[in-house]
């Protein structure tokens, strides 16, 4: 008996967005990363294309972030040196480097825009992979820092952010002028997500320049909201909504390593088992869950979580005979 | 989902005899689709048509129960493909494997270990659901002995994985526990299904991919309908594709052979890779996932994922409305006020922990609405906040008169001060600002 498969026919697809530029393209990257292009729900390759595999960006910071002990142990020898840290991440399988300029924050050292730009330039000089740069989270300061960074890295085709609904003009303008991509973050709200994409495109910066950050909630702490927003956004894009058709980035590391399950010791919670393995899985499984929602770039911290995530993504990318 | 007129028409005799009172068979089909006629009005309908059309009113995925009493696990009975369309109802059961190669003290230790896979998380007890005993030894008597030993002590429902000889030996001995039998295949299904039927136990029908499995389920369903489907997992991407197709056909096309709960086995040898692999199956429709991993640190994240995916998206997740003590609190510590929407609460809690300054959080009952939603609905304004503060007695635990409210509701400050007599401090708008706020305001409490 032949079962008639129920293949969905979609009219739209996810844009492709390329991050990084090689020498020929005006930058200095030895490789670029292109994500998106999907014309189906995640991994359903019997009814559409999923031409490009999901990628991992590993997070570094310009100052010692005093992370979780499990992470501090891994990065002990490099955590005070963004250049060495970035190199180590590339060795651990990072497709991109994600730099958070935490040291620019007024409470965290208040680095000048020029100092921040130097960190980015140094990392760019040290590694060949494409680079994502985000500010410290203090809007006024980021509006001063990001344009300087964008200018210093002209031609490198960074992904730079964050652009938010009430603060998107300065970073978008800087990205436009210096030919970078913009990371647009909305607070777990698909309507704001779409509205922000519209606002950015109204500045004359098309959807091919934007990556969506729908806000990530960690496993156990609201991940189902992010998951369902990803699914709804993806369905919208496949039905032809251009303002939801941008690829998606999920900032997993920051959220997952904050979870109580990552931070509670085995002495305090003997019923939760080994803390280090539990913490690493908290990150890997947050990423694997959001991958099923349709995310394209995962920002991760622990090398073992990176390995587990990549093994999962690779297995799902194999096109099966159905 | 109701059938369309055309779907019904395909099943009718197409005689256009008017015996049903409609001018043509198509007209009769349309009337049925609109609920204005029923199939018994057509004297020429075949038995097959009655069964398929009768099934149209049945739920798209059958409910199948495994185990008895407190160990009972309910599988299936799902109605949507995406949780945001309604909700997923019956959380994926996790089945942990025990090999029958173990015996004596080793087996006892393993049973005790698996029985202990019960944990507490965010105020809920979560646990695995089934123990899968596998006939790795290949010997029927060994399998029977292991099954009986496990059944005597297991706190969970049983899944018996063996060939015909093993199942015939073991099933009757533990039939009262209503184990799930794995598996009826193309080669052995007549014997295995007869065994399941005789012992009143649900049975897994295991095929090889969509076509093969559908054909096998059709044969089995004529004899017995307490079925769980196994597509014979060979690779994660294939299993995902098979399960998505099957669930779509069951829900959107009422394709009966796939109208049963599904079982998937994680293939990876490494337990960490195994639970990450299982993430896909939990999200994409598996009613049972079989695993070898038996350590709590591996299963806790998977259970959290299952809990999240099966949360009803229409009901806001709420924490208990009460005072929470964060860190080593004392009478000098700040008192933060927020709503009892779980995401709001956890955001605040996470940042208070991150501030390294111990504090109290008062979660006001807003029926699980966020700060601005609750404020707009009048549930997070001066009066209810004042009542909560007074009722919970928090101000007796501290030696100051201050409460910190979210920056977004700064507008209620005046009224709240007036009716509560407290010094109301406007905190940051986003929880992420709490560490900086706390460090600036309570530097003496920094640990």
PDB file of C-alpha atoms in Angstrom, chain A residues 1-8 10 41-44 46-47 66 107 188 219-225 227-228 231-232 235 254 258 261 270-274 277-278 281-282 284-285 288-289 292 304 307-308 312 315-316 318 320-322, chain B residues 82-84 118-121 210-211 214-215 218 236-238 240-242 244-245 248-249 252-253 255 257-258 270 272-273 275-277 279-280 283-284 296-298 300-302 304-305 308-309 311 316-317 341 343 346 351 356 432 436:
ATOM      1  CA  UNK A   1       0.000   0.000   0.000  1.00  0.00           C
ATOM      2  CA  UNK A   2       1.420   3.369  -0.933  1.00  0.00           C
ATOM      3  CA  UNK A   3       0.783   6.063   1.646  1.00  0.00           C
ATOM      4  CA  UNK A   4       0.284   9.443   0.077  1.00  0.00           C
ATOM      5  CA  UNK A   5       2.642  11.748   1.894  1.00  0.00           C
ATOM      6  CA  UNK A   6       1.155  15.063   2.819  1.00  0.00           C
ATOM      7  CA  UNK A   7       3.621  17.535   1.390  1.00  0.00           C
ATOM      8  CA  UNK A   8       3.028  21.162   2.288  1.00  0.00           C
ATOM      9  CA  UNK A  10       4.966  26.882   0.666  1.00  0.00           C
ATOM     10  CA  UNK A  41       9.886  23.679   8.330  1.00  0.00           C
ATOM     11  CA  UNK A  42      13.060  22.559  10.123  1.00  0.00           C
ATOM     12  CA  UNK A  43      14.669  19.460   8.598  1.00  0.00           C
ATOM     13  CA  UNK A  44      11.610  18.371   6.587  1.00  0.00           C
ATOM     14  CA  UNK A  46      11.110  15.724   1.766  1.00  0.00           C
ATOM     15  CA  UNK A  47       8.992  18.775   0.945  1.00  0.00           C
ATOM     16  CA  UNK A  66      33.538  35.931  35.700  1.00  0.00           C
ATOM     17  CA  UNK A 107      29.810  50.060  35.536  1.00  0.00           C
ATOM     18  CA  UNK A 188       9.566  37.433  22.790  1.00  0.00           C
ATOM     19  CA  UNK A 219      15.319  25.391  28.883  1.00  0.00           C
ATOM     20  CA  UNK A 220      13.009  25.274  31.873  1.00  0.00           C
ATOM     21  CA  UNK A 221      12.613  29.053  31.935  1.00  0.00           C
ATOM     22  CA  UNK A 222      10.214  29.843  29.133  1.00  0.00           C
ATOM     23  CA  UNK A 223      11.926  28.115  26.194  1.00  0.00           C
ATOM     24  CA  UNK A 224       8.479  27.114  24.937  1.00  0.00           C
ATOM     25  CA  UNK A 225       7.668  30.767  24.287  1.00  0.00           C
ATOM     26  CA  UNK A 227      10.070  27.852  20.476  1.00  0.00           C
ATOM     27  CA  UNK A 228       6.506  28.713  19.508  1.00  0.00           C
ATOM     28  CA  UNK A 231       7.587  28.156  14.707  1.00  0.00           C
ATOM     29  CA  UNK A 232       5.061  30.911  14.062  1.00  0.00           C
ATOM     30  CA  UNK A 235       5.356  29.461   9.178  1.00  0.00           C
ATOM     31  CA  UNK A 254      23.855  33.657  28.298  1.00  0.00           C
ATOM     32  CA  UNK A 258      22.023  31.433  34.271  1.00  0.00           C
ATOM     33  CA  UNK A 261      19.992  23.792  37.038  1.00  0.00           C
ATOM     34  CA  UNK A 270      21.996  15.691  45.112  1.00  0.00           C
ATOM     35  CA  UNK A 271      18.834  14.665  43.293  1.00  0.00           C
ATOM     36  CA  UNK A 272      19.907  16.500  40.124  1.00  0.00           C
ATOM     37  CA  UNK A 273      23.117  14.554  39.503  1.00  0.00           C
ATOM     38  CA  UNK A 274      26.546  15.758  38.374  1.00  0.00           C
ATOM     39  CA  UNK A 277      27.396  17.525  32.912  1.00  0.00           C
ATOM     40  CA  UNK A 278      23.972  18.887  33.802  1.00  0.00           C
ATOM     41  CA  UNK A 281      23.520  19.674  28.736  1.00  0.00           C
ATOM     42  CA  UNK A 282      21.373  22.609  29.801  1.00  0.00           C
ATOM     43  CA  UNK A 284      23.247  21.902  24.485  1.00  0.00           C
ATOM     44  CA  UNK A 285      19.591  20.993  24.922  1.00  0.00           C
ATOM     45  CA  UNK A 288      18.760  21.506  20.267  1.00  0.00           C
ATOM     46  CA  UNK A 289      15.234  22.514  21.261  1.00  0.00           C
ATOM     47  CA  UNK A 292      13.621  22.292  16.132  1.00  0.00           C
ATOM     48  CA  UNK A 304      31.246  20.192  24.738  1.00  0.00           C
ATOM     49  CA  UNK A 307      30.152  19.400  19.967  1.00  0.00           C
ATOM     50  CA  UNK A 308      26.807  17.932  21.091  1.00  0.00           C
ATOM     51  CA  UNK A 312      22.674  16.771  16.559  1.00  0.00           C
ATOM     52  CA  UNK A 315      22.418  14.072  11.989  1.00  0.00           C
ATOM     53  CA  UNK A 316      19.260  16.050  11.245  1.00  0.00           C
ATOM     54  CA  UNK A 318      21.153  14.138   6.453  1.00  0.00           C
ATOM     55  CA  UNK A 320      16.531  10.782   4.417  1.00  0.00           C
ATOM     56  CA  UNK A 321      14.718   8.519   1.974  1.00  0.00           C
ATOM     57  CA  UNK A 322      11.088   8.696   3.012  1.00  0.00           C
TER      58      UNK A 322
ATOM     59  CA  UNK B  82       1.880  22.827  16.472  1.00  0.00           C
ATOM     60  CA  UNK B  83       1.524  23.474  20.171  1.00  0.00           C
ATOM     61  CA  UNK B  84       0.557  27.106  19.515  1.00  0.00           C
ATOM     62  CA  UNK B 118      12.383  10.810  40.185  1.00  0.00           C
ATOM     63  CA  UNK B 119      13.274  14.467  40.671  1.00  0.00           C
ATOM     64  CA  UNK B 120      11.843  17.737  41.930  1.00  0.00           C
ATOM     65  CA  UNK B 121      11.950  20.830  39.743  1.00  0.00           C
ATOM     66  CA  UNK B 210       5.889   4.850   6.313  1.00  0.00           C
ATOM     67  CA  UNK B 211       4.515   2.481   3.652  1.00  0.00           C
ATOM     68  CA  UNK B 214       0.970   1.542   7.378  1.00  0.00           C
ATOM     69  CA  UNK B 215       0.407  -1.785   5.631  1.00  0.00           C
ATOM     70  CA  UNK B 218      -3.847  -2.081   8.662  1.00  0.00           C
ATOM     71  CA  UNK B 236      17.154  10.849  13.461  1.00  0.00           C
ATOM     72  CA  UNK B 237      16.255  12.771  10.294  1.00  0.00           C
ATOM     73  CA  UNK B 238      14.333   9.791   8.918  1.00  0.00           C
ATOM     74  CA  UNK B 240      11.566  12.929  12.259  1.00  0.00           C
ATOM     75  CA  UNK B 241      10.257  12.780   8.677  1.00  0.00           C
ATOM     76  CA  UNK B 242       8.282   9.605   9.322  1.00  0.00           C
ATOM     77  CA  UNK B 244       5.791  14.293  10.987  1.00  0.00           C
ATOM     78  CA  UNK B 245       4.191  12.620   7.970  1.00  0.00           C
ATOM     79  CA  UNK B 248      -0.083  15.019   9.647  1.00  0.00           C
ATOM     80  CA  UNK B 249      -1.887  12.211   7.859  1.00  0.00           C
ATOM     81  CA  UNK B 252      -5.385  16.301   8.555  1.00  0.00           C
ATOM     82  CA  UNK B 253      -6.477  13.306   6.474  1.00  0.00           C
ATOM     83  CA  UNK B 255      -5.572   8.328   7.797  1.00  0.00           C
ATOM     84  CA  UNK B 257      -3.307   3.418  10.071  1.00  0.00           C
ATOM     85  CA  UNK B 258      -1.376   6.332  11.588  1.00  0.00           C
ATOM     86  CA  UNK B 270      26.812   8.231  24.269  1.00  0.00           C
ATOM     87  CA  UNK B 272      24.623  12.904  26.373  1.00  0.00           C
ATOM     88  CA  UNK B 273      24.169  12.565  22.606  1.00  0.00           C
ATOM     89  CA  UNK B 275      19.251  12.838  25.317  1.00  0.00           C
ATOM     90  CA  UNK B 276      20.057  15.609  22.828  1.00  0.00           C
ATOM     91  CA  UNK B 277      18.763  13.332  20.052  1.00  0.00           C
ATOM     92  CA  UNK B 279      14.861  16.491  22.068  1.00  0.00           C
ATOM     93  CA  UNK B 280      13.637  16.147  18.476  1.00  0.00           C
ATOM     94  CA  UNK B 283       9.054  18.021  20.172  1.00  0.00           C
ATOM     95  CA  UNK B 284       7.845  16.093  17.149  1.00  0.00           C
ATOM     96  CA  UNK B 296      19.862  12.127  36.673  1.00  0.00           C
ATOM     97  CA  UNK B 297      22.020  14.840  35.145  1.00  0.00           C
ATOM     98  CA  UNK B 298      21.155  13.482  31.684  1.00  0.00           C
ATOM     99  CA  UNK B 300      16.692  16.242  34.169  1.00  0.00           C
ATOM    100  CA  UNK B 301      17.210  18.481  31.101  1.00  0.00           C
ATOM    101  CA  UNK B 302      15.154  16.139  28.932  1.00  0.00           C
ATOM    102  CA  UNK B 304      12.449  19.941  31.612  1.00  0.00           C
ATOM    103  CA  UNK B 305      12.151  20.060  27.811  1.00  0.00           C
ATOM    104  CA  UNK B 308       8.038  22.957  28.587  1.00  0.00           C
ATOM    105  CA  UNK B 309       6.788  21.567  25.271  1.00  0.00           C
ATOM    106  CA  UNK B 311       2.832  23.294  28.798  1.00  0.00           C
ATOM    107  CA  UNK B 316       0.065  31.503  31.523  1.00  0.00           C
ATOM    108  CA  UNK B 317       2.712  29.808  33.579  1.00  0.00           C
ATOM    109  CA  UNK B 341       3.975  35.325  35.887  1.00  0.00           C
ATOM    110  CA  UNK B 343       8.844  34.410  33.241  1.00  0.00           C
ATOM    111  CA  UNK B 346      12.349  33.972  37.071  1.00  0.00           C
ATOM    112  CA  UNK B 351      19.008  39.011  38.406  1.00  0.00           C
ATOM    113  CA  UNK B 356      25.020  38.927  44.763  1.00  0.00           C
ATOM    114  CA  UNK B 432      18.537  43.031  33.887  1.00  0.00           C
ATOM    115  CA  UNK B 436      23.512  47.655  38.978  1.00  0.00           C
TER     116      UNK B 436
END
